[in-house]
Coordinates of C-alpha atoms in Angstrom, one line a residue:
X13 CA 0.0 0.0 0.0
X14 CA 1.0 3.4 -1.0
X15 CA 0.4 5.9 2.2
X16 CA 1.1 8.8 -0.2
X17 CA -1.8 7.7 -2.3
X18 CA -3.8 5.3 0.1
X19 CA -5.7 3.8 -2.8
X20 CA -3.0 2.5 -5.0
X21 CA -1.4 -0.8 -4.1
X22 CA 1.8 -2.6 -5.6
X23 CA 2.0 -6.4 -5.5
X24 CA 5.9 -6.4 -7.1
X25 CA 8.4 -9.5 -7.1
X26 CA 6.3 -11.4 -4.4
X27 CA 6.7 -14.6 -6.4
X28 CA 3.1 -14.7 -6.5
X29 CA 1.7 -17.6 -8.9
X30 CA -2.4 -16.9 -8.3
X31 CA -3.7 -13.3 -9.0
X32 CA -6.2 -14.1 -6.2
X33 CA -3.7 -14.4 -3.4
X34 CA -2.5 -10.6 -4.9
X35 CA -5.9 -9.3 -4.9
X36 CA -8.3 -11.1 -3.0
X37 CA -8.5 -8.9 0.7
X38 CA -8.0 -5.6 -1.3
X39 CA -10.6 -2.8 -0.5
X40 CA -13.5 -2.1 -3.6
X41 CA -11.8 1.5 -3.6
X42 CA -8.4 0.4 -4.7
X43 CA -7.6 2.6 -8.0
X44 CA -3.9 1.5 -9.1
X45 CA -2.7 -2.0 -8.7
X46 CA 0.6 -2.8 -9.7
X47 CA 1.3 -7.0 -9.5
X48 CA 3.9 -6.8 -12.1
X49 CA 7.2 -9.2 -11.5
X50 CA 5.6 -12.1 -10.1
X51 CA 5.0 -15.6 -11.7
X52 CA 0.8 -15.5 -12.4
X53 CA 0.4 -17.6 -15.6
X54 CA -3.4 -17.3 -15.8
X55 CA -6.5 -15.0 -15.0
X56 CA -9.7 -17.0 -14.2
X57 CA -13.1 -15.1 -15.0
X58 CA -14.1 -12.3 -12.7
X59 CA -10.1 -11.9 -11.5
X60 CA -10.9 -8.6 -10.3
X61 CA -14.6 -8.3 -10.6
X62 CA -14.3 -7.0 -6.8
X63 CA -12.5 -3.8 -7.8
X64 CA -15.0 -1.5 -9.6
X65 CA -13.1 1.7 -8.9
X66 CA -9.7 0.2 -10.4
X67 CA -8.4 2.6 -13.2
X68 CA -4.9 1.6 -13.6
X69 CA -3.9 -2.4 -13.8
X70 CA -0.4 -3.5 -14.1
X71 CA 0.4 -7.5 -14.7
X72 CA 3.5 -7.0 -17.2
X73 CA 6.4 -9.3 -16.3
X74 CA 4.6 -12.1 -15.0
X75 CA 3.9 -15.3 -17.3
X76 CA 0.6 -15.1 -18.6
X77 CA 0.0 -17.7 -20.8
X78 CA -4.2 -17.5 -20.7
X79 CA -6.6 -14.8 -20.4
X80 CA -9.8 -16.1 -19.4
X81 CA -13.1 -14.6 -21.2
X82 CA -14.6 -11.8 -18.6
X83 CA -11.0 -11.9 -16.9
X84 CA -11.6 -8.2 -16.4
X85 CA -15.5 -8.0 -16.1
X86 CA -17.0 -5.4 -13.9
X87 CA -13.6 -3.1 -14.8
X88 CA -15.5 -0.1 -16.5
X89 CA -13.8 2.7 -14.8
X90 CA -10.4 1.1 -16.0
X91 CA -8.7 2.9 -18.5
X92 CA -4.8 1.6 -18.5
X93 CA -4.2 -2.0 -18.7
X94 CA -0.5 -3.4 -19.0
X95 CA -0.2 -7.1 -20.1
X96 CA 3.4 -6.4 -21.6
X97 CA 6.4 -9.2 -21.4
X98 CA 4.0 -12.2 -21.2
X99 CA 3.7 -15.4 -22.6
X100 CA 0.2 -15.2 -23.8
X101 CA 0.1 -16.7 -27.5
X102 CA -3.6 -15.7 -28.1
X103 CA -6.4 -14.0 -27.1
X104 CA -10.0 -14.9 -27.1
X105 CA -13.0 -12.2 -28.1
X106 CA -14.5 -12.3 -24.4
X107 CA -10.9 -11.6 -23.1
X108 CA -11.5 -8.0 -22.3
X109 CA -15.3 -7.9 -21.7
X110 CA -15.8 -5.6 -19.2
X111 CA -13.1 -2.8 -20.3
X112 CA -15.4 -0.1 -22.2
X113 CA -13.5 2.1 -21.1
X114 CA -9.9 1.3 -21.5
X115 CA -8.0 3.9 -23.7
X116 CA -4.0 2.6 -23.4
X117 CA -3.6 -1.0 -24.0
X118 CA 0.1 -2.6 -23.3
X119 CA 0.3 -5.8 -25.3
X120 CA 4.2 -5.4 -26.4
X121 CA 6.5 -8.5 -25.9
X122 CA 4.4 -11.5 -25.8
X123 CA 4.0 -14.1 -28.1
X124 CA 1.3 -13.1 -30.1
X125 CA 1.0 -15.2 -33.4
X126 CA -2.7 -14.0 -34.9
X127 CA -5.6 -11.8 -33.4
X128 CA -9.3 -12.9 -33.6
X129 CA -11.4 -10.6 -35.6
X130 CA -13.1 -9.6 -32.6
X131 CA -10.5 -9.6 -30.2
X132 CA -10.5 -6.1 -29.6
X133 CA -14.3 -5.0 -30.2
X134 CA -15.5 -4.5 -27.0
X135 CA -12.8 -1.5 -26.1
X136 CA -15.1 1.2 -27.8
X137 CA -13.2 3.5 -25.7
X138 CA -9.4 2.7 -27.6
X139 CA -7.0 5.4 -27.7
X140 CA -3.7 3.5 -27.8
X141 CA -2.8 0.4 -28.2
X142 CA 0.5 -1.5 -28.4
X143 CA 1.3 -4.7 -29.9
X144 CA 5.1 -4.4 -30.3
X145 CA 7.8 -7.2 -30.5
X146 CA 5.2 -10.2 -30.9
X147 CA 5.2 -12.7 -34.0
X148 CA 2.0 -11.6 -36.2
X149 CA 2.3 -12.0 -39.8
X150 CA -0.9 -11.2 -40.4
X151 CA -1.4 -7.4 -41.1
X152 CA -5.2 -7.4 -42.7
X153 CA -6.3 -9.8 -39.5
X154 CA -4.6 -7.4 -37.1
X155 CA -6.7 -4.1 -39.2
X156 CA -9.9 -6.1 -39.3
X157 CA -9.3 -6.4 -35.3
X158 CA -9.0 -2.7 -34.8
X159 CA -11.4 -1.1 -37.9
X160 CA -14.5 -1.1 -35.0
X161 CA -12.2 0.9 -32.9
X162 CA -13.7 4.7 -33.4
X163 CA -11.4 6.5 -31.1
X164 CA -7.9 4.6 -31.6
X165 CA -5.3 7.3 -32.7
X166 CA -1.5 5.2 -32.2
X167 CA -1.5 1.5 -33.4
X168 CA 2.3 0.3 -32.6
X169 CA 3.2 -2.9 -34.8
X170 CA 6.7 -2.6 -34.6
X171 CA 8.8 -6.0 -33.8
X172 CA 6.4 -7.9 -35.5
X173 CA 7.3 -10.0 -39.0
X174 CA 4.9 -8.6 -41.5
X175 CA 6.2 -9.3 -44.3
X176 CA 3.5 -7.6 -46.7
X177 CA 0.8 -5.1 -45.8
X178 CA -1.5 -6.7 -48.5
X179 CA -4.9 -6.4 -46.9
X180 CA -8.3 -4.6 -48.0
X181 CA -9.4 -3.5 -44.8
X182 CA -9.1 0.4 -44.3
X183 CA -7.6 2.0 -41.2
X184 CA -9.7 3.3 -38.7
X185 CA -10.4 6.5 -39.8
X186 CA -9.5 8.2 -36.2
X187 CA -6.0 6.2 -36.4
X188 CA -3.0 9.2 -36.4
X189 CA -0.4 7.4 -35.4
X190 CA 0.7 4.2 -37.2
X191 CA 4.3 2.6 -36.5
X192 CA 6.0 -0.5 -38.4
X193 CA 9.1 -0.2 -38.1
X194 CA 11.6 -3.2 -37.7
X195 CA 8.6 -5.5 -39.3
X196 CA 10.8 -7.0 -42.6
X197 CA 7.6 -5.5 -44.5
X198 CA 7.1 -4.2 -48.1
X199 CA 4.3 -2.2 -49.1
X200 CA 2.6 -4.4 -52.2
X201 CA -0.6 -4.7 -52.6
X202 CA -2.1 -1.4 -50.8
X203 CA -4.3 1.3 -52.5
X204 CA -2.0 4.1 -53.0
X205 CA -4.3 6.4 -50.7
X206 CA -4.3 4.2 -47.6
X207 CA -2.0 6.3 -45.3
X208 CA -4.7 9.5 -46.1
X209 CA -5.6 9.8 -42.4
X210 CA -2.7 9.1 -41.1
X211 CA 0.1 12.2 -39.7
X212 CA 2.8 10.0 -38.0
X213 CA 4.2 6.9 -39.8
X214 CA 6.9 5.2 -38.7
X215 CA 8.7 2.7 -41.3
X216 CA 12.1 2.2 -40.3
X217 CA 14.6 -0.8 -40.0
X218 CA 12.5 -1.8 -43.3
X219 CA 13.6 -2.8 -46.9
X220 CA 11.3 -0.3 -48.3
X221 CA 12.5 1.5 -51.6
X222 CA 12.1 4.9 -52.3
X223 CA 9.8 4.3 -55.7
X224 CA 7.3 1.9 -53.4
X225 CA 7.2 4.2 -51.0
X226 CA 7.0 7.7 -53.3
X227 CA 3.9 6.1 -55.1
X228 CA 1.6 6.5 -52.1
X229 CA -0.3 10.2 -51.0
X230 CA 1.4 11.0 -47.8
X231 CA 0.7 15.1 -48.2
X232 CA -1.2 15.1 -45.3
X233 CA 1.8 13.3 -43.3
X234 CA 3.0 15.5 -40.8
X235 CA 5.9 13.3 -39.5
X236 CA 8.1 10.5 -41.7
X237 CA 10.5 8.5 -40.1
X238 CA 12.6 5.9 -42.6
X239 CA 15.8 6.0 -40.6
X240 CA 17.6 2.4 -41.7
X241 CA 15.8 1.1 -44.9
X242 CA 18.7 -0.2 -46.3
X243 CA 18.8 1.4 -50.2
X244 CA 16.9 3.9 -49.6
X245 CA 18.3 6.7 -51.9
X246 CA 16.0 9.7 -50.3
X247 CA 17.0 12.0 -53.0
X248 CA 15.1 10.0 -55.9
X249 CA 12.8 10.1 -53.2
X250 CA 12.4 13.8 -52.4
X251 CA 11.9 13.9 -56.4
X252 CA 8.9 11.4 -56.5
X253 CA 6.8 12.0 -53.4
X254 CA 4.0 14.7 -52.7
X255 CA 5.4 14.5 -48.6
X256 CA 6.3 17.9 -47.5
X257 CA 9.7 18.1 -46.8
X258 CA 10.0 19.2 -43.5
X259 CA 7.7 16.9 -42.4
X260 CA 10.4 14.1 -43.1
X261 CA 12.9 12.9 -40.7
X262 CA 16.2 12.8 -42.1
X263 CA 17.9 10.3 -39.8
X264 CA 19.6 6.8 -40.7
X265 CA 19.4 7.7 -44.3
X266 CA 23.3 7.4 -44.6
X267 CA 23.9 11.0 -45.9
X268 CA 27.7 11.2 -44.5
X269 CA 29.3 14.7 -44.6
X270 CA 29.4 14.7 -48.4
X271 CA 25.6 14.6 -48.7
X272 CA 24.5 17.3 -46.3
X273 CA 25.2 20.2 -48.5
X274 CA 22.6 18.9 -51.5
X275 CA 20.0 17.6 -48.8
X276 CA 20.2 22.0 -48.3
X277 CA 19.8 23.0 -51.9
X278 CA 16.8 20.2 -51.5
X279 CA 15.1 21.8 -49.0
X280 CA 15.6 25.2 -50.6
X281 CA 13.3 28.0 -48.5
X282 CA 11.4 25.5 -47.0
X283 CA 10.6 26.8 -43.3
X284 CA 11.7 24.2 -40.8
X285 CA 11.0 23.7 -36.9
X286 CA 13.3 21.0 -36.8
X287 CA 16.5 18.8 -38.7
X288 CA 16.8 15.9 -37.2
X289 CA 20.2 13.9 -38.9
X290 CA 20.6 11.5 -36.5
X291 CA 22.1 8.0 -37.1
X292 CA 24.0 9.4 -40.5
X293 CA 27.6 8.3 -39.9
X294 CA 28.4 12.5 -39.4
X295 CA 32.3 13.3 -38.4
X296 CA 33.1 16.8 -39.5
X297 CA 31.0 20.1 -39.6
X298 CA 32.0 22.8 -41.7
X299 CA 30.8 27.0 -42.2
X300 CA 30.2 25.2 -45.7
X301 CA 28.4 22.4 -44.7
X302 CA 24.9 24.0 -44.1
X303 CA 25.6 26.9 -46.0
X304 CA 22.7 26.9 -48.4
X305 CA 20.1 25.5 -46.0
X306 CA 17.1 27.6 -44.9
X307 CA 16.3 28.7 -41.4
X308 CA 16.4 26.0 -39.2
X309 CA 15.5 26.7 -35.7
X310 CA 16.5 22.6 -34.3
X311 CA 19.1 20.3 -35.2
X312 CA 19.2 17.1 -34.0
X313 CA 22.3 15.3 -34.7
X314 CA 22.7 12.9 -32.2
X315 CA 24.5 9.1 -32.9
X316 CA 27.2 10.1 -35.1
X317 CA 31.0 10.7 -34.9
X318 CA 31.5 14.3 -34.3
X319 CA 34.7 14.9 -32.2
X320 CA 34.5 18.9 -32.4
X321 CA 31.7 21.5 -32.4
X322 CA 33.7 24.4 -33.5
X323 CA 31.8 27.2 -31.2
X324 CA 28.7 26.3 -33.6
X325 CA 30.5 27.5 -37.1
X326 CA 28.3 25.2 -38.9
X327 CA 25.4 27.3 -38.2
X328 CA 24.2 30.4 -40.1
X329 CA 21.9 32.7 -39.1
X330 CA 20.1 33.7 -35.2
X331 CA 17.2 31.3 -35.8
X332 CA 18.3 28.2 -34.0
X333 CA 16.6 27.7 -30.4
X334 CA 17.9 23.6 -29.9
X335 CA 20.7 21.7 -30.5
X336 CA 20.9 18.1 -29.6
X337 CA 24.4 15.9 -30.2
X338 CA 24.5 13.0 -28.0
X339 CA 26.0 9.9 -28.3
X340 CA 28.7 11.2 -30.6
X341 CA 33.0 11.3 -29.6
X342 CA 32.9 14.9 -28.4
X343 CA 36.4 14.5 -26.6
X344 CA 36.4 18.2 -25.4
X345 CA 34.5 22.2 -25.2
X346 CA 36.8 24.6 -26.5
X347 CA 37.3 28.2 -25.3
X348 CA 34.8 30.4 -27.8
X349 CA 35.7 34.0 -28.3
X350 CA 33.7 36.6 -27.4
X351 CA 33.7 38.4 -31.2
X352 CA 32.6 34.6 -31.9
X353 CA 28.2 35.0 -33.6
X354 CA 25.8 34.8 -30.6
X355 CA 23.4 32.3 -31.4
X356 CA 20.8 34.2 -29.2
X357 CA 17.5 32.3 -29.8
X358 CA 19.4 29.4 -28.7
X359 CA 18.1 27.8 -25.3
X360 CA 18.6 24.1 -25.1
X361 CA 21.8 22.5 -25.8
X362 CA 22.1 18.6 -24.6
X363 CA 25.4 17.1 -24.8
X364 CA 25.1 14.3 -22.7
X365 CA 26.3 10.7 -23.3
X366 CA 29.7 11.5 -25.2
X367 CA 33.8 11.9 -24.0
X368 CA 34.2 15.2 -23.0
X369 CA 36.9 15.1 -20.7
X370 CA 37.3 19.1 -20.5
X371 CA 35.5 22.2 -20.9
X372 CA 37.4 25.5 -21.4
X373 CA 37.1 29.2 -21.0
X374 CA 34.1 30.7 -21.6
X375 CA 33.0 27.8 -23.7
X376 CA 29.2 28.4 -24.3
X377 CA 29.9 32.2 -25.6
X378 CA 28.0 31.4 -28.0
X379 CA 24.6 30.8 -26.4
X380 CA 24.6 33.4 -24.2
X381 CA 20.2 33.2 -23.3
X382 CA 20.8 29.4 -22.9
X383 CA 18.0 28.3 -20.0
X384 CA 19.0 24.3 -20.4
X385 CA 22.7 23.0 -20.5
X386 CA 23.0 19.3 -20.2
X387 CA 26.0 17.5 -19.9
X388 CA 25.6 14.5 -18.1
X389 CA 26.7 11.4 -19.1
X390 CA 30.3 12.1 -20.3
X391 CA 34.7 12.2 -19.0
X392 CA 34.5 15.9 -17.5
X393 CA 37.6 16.2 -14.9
X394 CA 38.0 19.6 -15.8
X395 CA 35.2 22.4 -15.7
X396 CA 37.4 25.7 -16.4
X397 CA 36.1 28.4 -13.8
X398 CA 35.2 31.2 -16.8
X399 CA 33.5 28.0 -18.1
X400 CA 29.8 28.7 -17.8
X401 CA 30.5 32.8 -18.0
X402 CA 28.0 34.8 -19.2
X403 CA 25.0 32.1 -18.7
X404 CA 22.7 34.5 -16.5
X405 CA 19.7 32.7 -18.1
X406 CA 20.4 29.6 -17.5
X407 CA 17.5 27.4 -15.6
X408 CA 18.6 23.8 -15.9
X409 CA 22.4 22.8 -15.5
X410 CA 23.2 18.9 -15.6
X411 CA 26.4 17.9 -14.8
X412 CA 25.9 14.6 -13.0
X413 CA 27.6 11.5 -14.0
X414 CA 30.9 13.0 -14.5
X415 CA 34.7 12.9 -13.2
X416 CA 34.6 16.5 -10.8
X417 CA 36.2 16.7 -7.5
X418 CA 36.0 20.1 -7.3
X419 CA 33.6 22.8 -7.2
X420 CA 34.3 26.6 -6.8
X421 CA 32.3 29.8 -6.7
X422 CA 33.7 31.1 -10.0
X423 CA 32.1 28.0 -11.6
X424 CA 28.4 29.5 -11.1
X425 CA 29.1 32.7 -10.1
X426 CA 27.1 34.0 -13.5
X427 CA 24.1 31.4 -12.8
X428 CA 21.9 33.8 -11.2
X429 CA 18.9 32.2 -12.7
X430 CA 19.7 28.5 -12.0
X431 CA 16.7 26.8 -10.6
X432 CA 18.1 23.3 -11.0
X433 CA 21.9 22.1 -10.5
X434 CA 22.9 18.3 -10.9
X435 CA 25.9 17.1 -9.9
X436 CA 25.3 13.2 -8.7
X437 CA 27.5 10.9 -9.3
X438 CA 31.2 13.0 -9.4
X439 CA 34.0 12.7 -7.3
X440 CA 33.3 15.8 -5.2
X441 CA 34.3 15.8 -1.3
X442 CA 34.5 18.8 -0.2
X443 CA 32.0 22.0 -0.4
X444 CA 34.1 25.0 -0.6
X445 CA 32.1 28.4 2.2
X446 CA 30.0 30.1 -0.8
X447 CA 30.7 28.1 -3.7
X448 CA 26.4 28.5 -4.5
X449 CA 26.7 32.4 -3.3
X450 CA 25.1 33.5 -6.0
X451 CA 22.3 30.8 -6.6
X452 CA 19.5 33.1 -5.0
X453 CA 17.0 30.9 -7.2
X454 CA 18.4 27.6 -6.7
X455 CA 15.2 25.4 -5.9
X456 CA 16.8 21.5 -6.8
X457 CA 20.7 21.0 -5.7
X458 CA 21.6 17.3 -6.4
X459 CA 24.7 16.4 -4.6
X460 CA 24.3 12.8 -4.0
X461 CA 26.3 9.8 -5.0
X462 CA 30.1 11.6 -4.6
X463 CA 32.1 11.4 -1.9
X464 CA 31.4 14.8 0.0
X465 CA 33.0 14.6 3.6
X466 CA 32.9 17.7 4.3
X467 CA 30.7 20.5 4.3
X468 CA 29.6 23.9 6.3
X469 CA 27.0 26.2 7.2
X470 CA 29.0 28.7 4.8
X471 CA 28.6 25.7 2.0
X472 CA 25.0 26.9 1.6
X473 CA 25.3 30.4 1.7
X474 CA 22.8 32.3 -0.8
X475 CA 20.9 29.3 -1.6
X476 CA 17.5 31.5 -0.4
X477 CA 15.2 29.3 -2.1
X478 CA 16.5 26.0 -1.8
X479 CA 13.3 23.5 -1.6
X480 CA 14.9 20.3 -2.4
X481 CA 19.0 18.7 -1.0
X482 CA 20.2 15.9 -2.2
X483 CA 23.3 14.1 -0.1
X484 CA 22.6 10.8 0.1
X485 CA 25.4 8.5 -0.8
X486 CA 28.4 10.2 1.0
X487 CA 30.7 10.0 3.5
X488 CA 29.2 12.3 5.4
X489 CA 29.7 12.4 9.2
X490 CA 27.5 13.1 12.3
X491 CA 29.7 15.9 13.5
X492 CA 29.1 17.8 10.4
X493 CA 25.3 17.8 11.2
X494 CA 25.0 20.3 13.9
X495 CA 22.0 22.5 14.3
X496 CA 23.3 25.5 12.8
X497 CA 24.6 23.5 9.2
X498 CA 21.3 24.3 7.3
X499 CA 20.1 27.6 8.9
X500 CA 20.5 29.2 5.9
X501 CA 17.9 26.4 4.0
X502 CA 15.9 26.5 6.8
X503 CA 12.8 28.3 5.8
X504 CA 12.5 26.6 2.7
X505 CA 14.0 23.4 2.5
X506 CA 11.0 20.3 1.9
X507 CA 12.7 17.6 1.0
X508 CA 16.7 16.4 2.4
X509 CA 18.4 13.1 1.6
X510 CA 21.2 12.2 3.9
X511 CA 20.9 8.2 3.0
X512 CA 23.7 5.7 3.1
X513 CA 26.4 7.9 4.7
X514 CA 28.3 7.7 8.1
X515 CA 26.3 9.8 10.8
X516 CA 25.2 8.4 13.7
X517 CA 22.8 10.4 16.4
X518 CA 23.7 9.8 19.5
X519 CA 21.4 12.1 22.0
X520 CA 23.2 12.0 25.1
X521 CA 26.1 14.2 22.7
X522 CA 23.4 16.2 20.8
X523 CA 21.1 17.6 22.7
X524 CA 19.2 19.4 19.6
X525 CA 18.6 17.4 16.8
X526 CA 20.3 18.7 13.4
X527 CA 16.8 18.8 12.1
X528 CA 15.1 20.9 14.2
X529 CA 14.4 24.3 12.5
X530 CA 13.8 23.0 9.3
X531 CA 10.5 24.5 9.4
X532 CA 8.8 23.4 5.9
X533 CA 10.6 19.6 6.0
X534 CA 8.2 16.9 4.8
X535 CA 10.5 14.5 3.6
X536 CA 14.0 13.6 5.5
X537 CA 15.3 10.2 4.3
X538 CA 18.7 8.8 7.0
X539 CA 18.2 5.6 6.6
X540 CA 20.9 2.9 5.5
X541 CA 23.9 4.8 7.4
X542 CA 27.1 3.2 7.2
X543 CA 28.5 1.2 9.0
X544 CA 26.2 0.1 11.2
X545 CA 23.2 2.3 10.7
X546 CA 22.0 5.2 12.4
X547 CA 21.9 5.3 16.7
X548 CA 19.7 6.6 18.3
X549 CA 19.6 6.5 22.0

């Protein structure tokens, strides 16, 4: 039982084999039910026909193998059901009697060979429904299933071995989302209209060629994705098809460096939001590269081999408000000068999962209105102090999961707007008196997972509006915590995690407890102290 929400209850890892013994005492009001992780291979009739008021059901992970017809009956307030990573190999047309009101359906990783026509005609109330990474072949016995549904806007096929789409059965006409991707599927056989109601179509990891596909009407598509259909040359492509061109994402389509500049002339003034080029095998970025692209105002390129952003050279123009690179071999952030073009739109920049080991002077001149830095995820040892200059925008700073053992004021001295600062998982141990002195907005401060021995009242200085403290995972002592350590947190501070570190209370030495002003602290978590747990006597 959750006591934060008294009418949810989790049943997880019990080793339960009978959904009975998970369910039977539970109270009519229960709402959320979570009995995922255990070993229940089979729901009998009426399973839960004593929980009317259930709205949220999990049973993924277990080892269903049979769904009973009226399993769920008496269920009509439920709307989320999750049968995902089972073992059921079929389902009957009675299996979800009672669910007229289900609108996600979580069917993904089972073993799923075929679908009854009427497997799924009862859920008049079918918003999404997921049927990922099972073994259908069929596609027209999987549309007949779902044509009744009136309301179903995202039908996920993916994972599935359809290996031709040939079927005569329309799409529902509410169905916006459709995704078949990694299905080993070709697209004979379907009247060149079919996709007309559809926006968002997935058909990646495919052998689709750019002819087949160029044949259909996809002008009302307002997303593509063909990212990894091997032979897919997109430029015959952009010639053939009626799909607006910045309604196509561009990634796994094996452009290289050498391609990028004619993808530009392609796109010629077309007005895009967004240029996703993920997945394309990228290593160098040149002034030249995007030179005769229009105004983009996102890049995406994320999973390639970049080593180097050059200060943003590759971009032309002030109209760029994203960019996303992660997972490429960004090694370092060099020092940009200040005469360097301020990109001044520009607010998010995510360069988490790559190699940067250091990050130099002044480094992100060239955003100066950034409000979201991220750089988790990578090698950094060494943040320059001038490193961050300049940011006084910034809202969101992530540098956790990285190689710092040391912090100093300098560092976020500029930060004046911070809200959020993430430093987990470093090598910090020591927090320098004022080092957050000018962090006067400073609402999250994640500290947890390094190796902090060693911190002050004067650590916290200026952090006025400090709600949440995270410090768990130290090797923090008990003499550190005296009663005067947060008193300059302690009209605001809600939540403080000292877990697993090494403090022990003992009252007969500390006659006021540590804790004691914190005047607005509803969560304080001290559990799992090291070595021996906390004392209190």
């Amino acid at each position: 039982k959750s006591y934060e929400y008294p009418q949810h209850y989790n049943c997880i890892q019990r080793y339960l084999t009978d959904v009975r013994s998970a369910v039977g005492d539970l109270p009519k009001e229960t709402q959320c039910l979570n009995i995922s992780h255990n070993f229940i291979h089979r729901l009998p009739g009426g399973s839960f026909q004593h929980l009317p008021q259930l709205r949220i059901l999990r049973l993924d992970c277990n080892r269903l193998q049979e769904i009973k017809d009226a399993a769920f009956d008496n269920l009509g307030e439920l709307l989320t059901l999750n049968i995902s990573n089972n073992e059921l190999e079929k389902l009957s047309r009675g299996a979800f009697i009672g669910l007229g009101n289900l609108t996600l359906l979580l069917i993904q990783k089972n073993r799923l060979s075929q679908v009854d026509p009427d497997t799924f005609h009862l859920l008049r109330s079918l918003e999404v429904l997921h049927l990922t990474s099972n073994t259908l072949q069929n596609f027209s016995q999987v549309i007949t299933s779902v044509y009744p549904l009136s309301r179903l806007q995202t039908l996920n096929l993916c994972g599935n071995n359809l290996s031709s789409l040939n079927t005569s059965t329309n799409l529902p006409a509410s169905l916006s989302q459709l995704l078949l991707c990694n299905t080993s599927m070709a697209l004979r056989g379907l009247p060149l209209d079919y996709f007309i109601h559809v926006r968002w179509l997935d058909l990646s990891e495919n052998h689709i060629g750019a002819g087949e596909l160029a044949s259909f009407n996809l002008a009302d598509l307002t997303y593509l994705l063909m990212n990894n259909n091997p032979g897919f040359q997109i430029f015959d492509f952009l010639n053939r098809s009626n799909v607006h061109l910045d309604h196509i994402d561009y990634s796994g389509m094996g452009l290289h460096n050498s391609n990028l500049s004619s993808l530009c002339k392609y796109l010629g003034n077309t007005s895009l939001s967004k240029l996703s080029l993920m997945n394309n095998h990228i290593t160098n970025l040149t002034d030249k590269t995007f030179l005769h692209c229009p105004a983009i105002k996102a890049f995406d390129l994320s999973r390639n081999r970049l080593k180097s952003l050059h200060c943003l050279d590759f971009v032309h123009g002030n109209d760029l408000q994203s960019l996303v690179a992660q997972h490429n071999l960004l090694d370092h952030l060099e020092g940009c000068s200040l005469s360097h073009q301020c990109f001044t739109n520009l607010k998010n920049l995510t360069l988490s999962y790559n190699r940067i080991l250091t990050v130099g002077h002044n480094a992100f001149a060239f955003a100066p209105n950034l409000t979201q830095l991220s750089l988790e995820f990578n090698n950094i040892a060494y943040l320059s102090k001038g490193a961050l200059k300049g940011l006084s925008k910034l809202e969101i700073l992530r540098l956790d999961n990285n190689l710092l053992t040391d912090l100093y004021k300098e560092s976020f001295a500029s930060l004046t707007n911070l809200q959020h600062l993430l430093l987990r998982n470093n090598r910090v141990s020591v927090i320098f008196p004022n080092t957050f002195m000018n962090l006067h907005k400073l609402q999250i401060l994640d500290l947890g997972g390094n190796i902090i021995c060693s911190f002050t009242k004067e650590s916290l200085r200026g952090l006025q509006n400090l709600s949440n403290l995270y410090l768990d995972l130290n090797e923090i002592k008990a003499p550190i915590l005296h009663s005067q350590v947060f008193s300059y947190v302690e009209k605001t501070l809600q939540v403080l995690d000292l877990k697993a570190n090494n403090i022990a209370y003992i009252s007969s030495k500390q006659e006021i407890s540590p804790f004691e002003n914190l005047q607005k602290l509803k969560s304080l978590k001290i559990h799992s102290q090291q070595p021996y747990g906390i004392k209190i006597i």
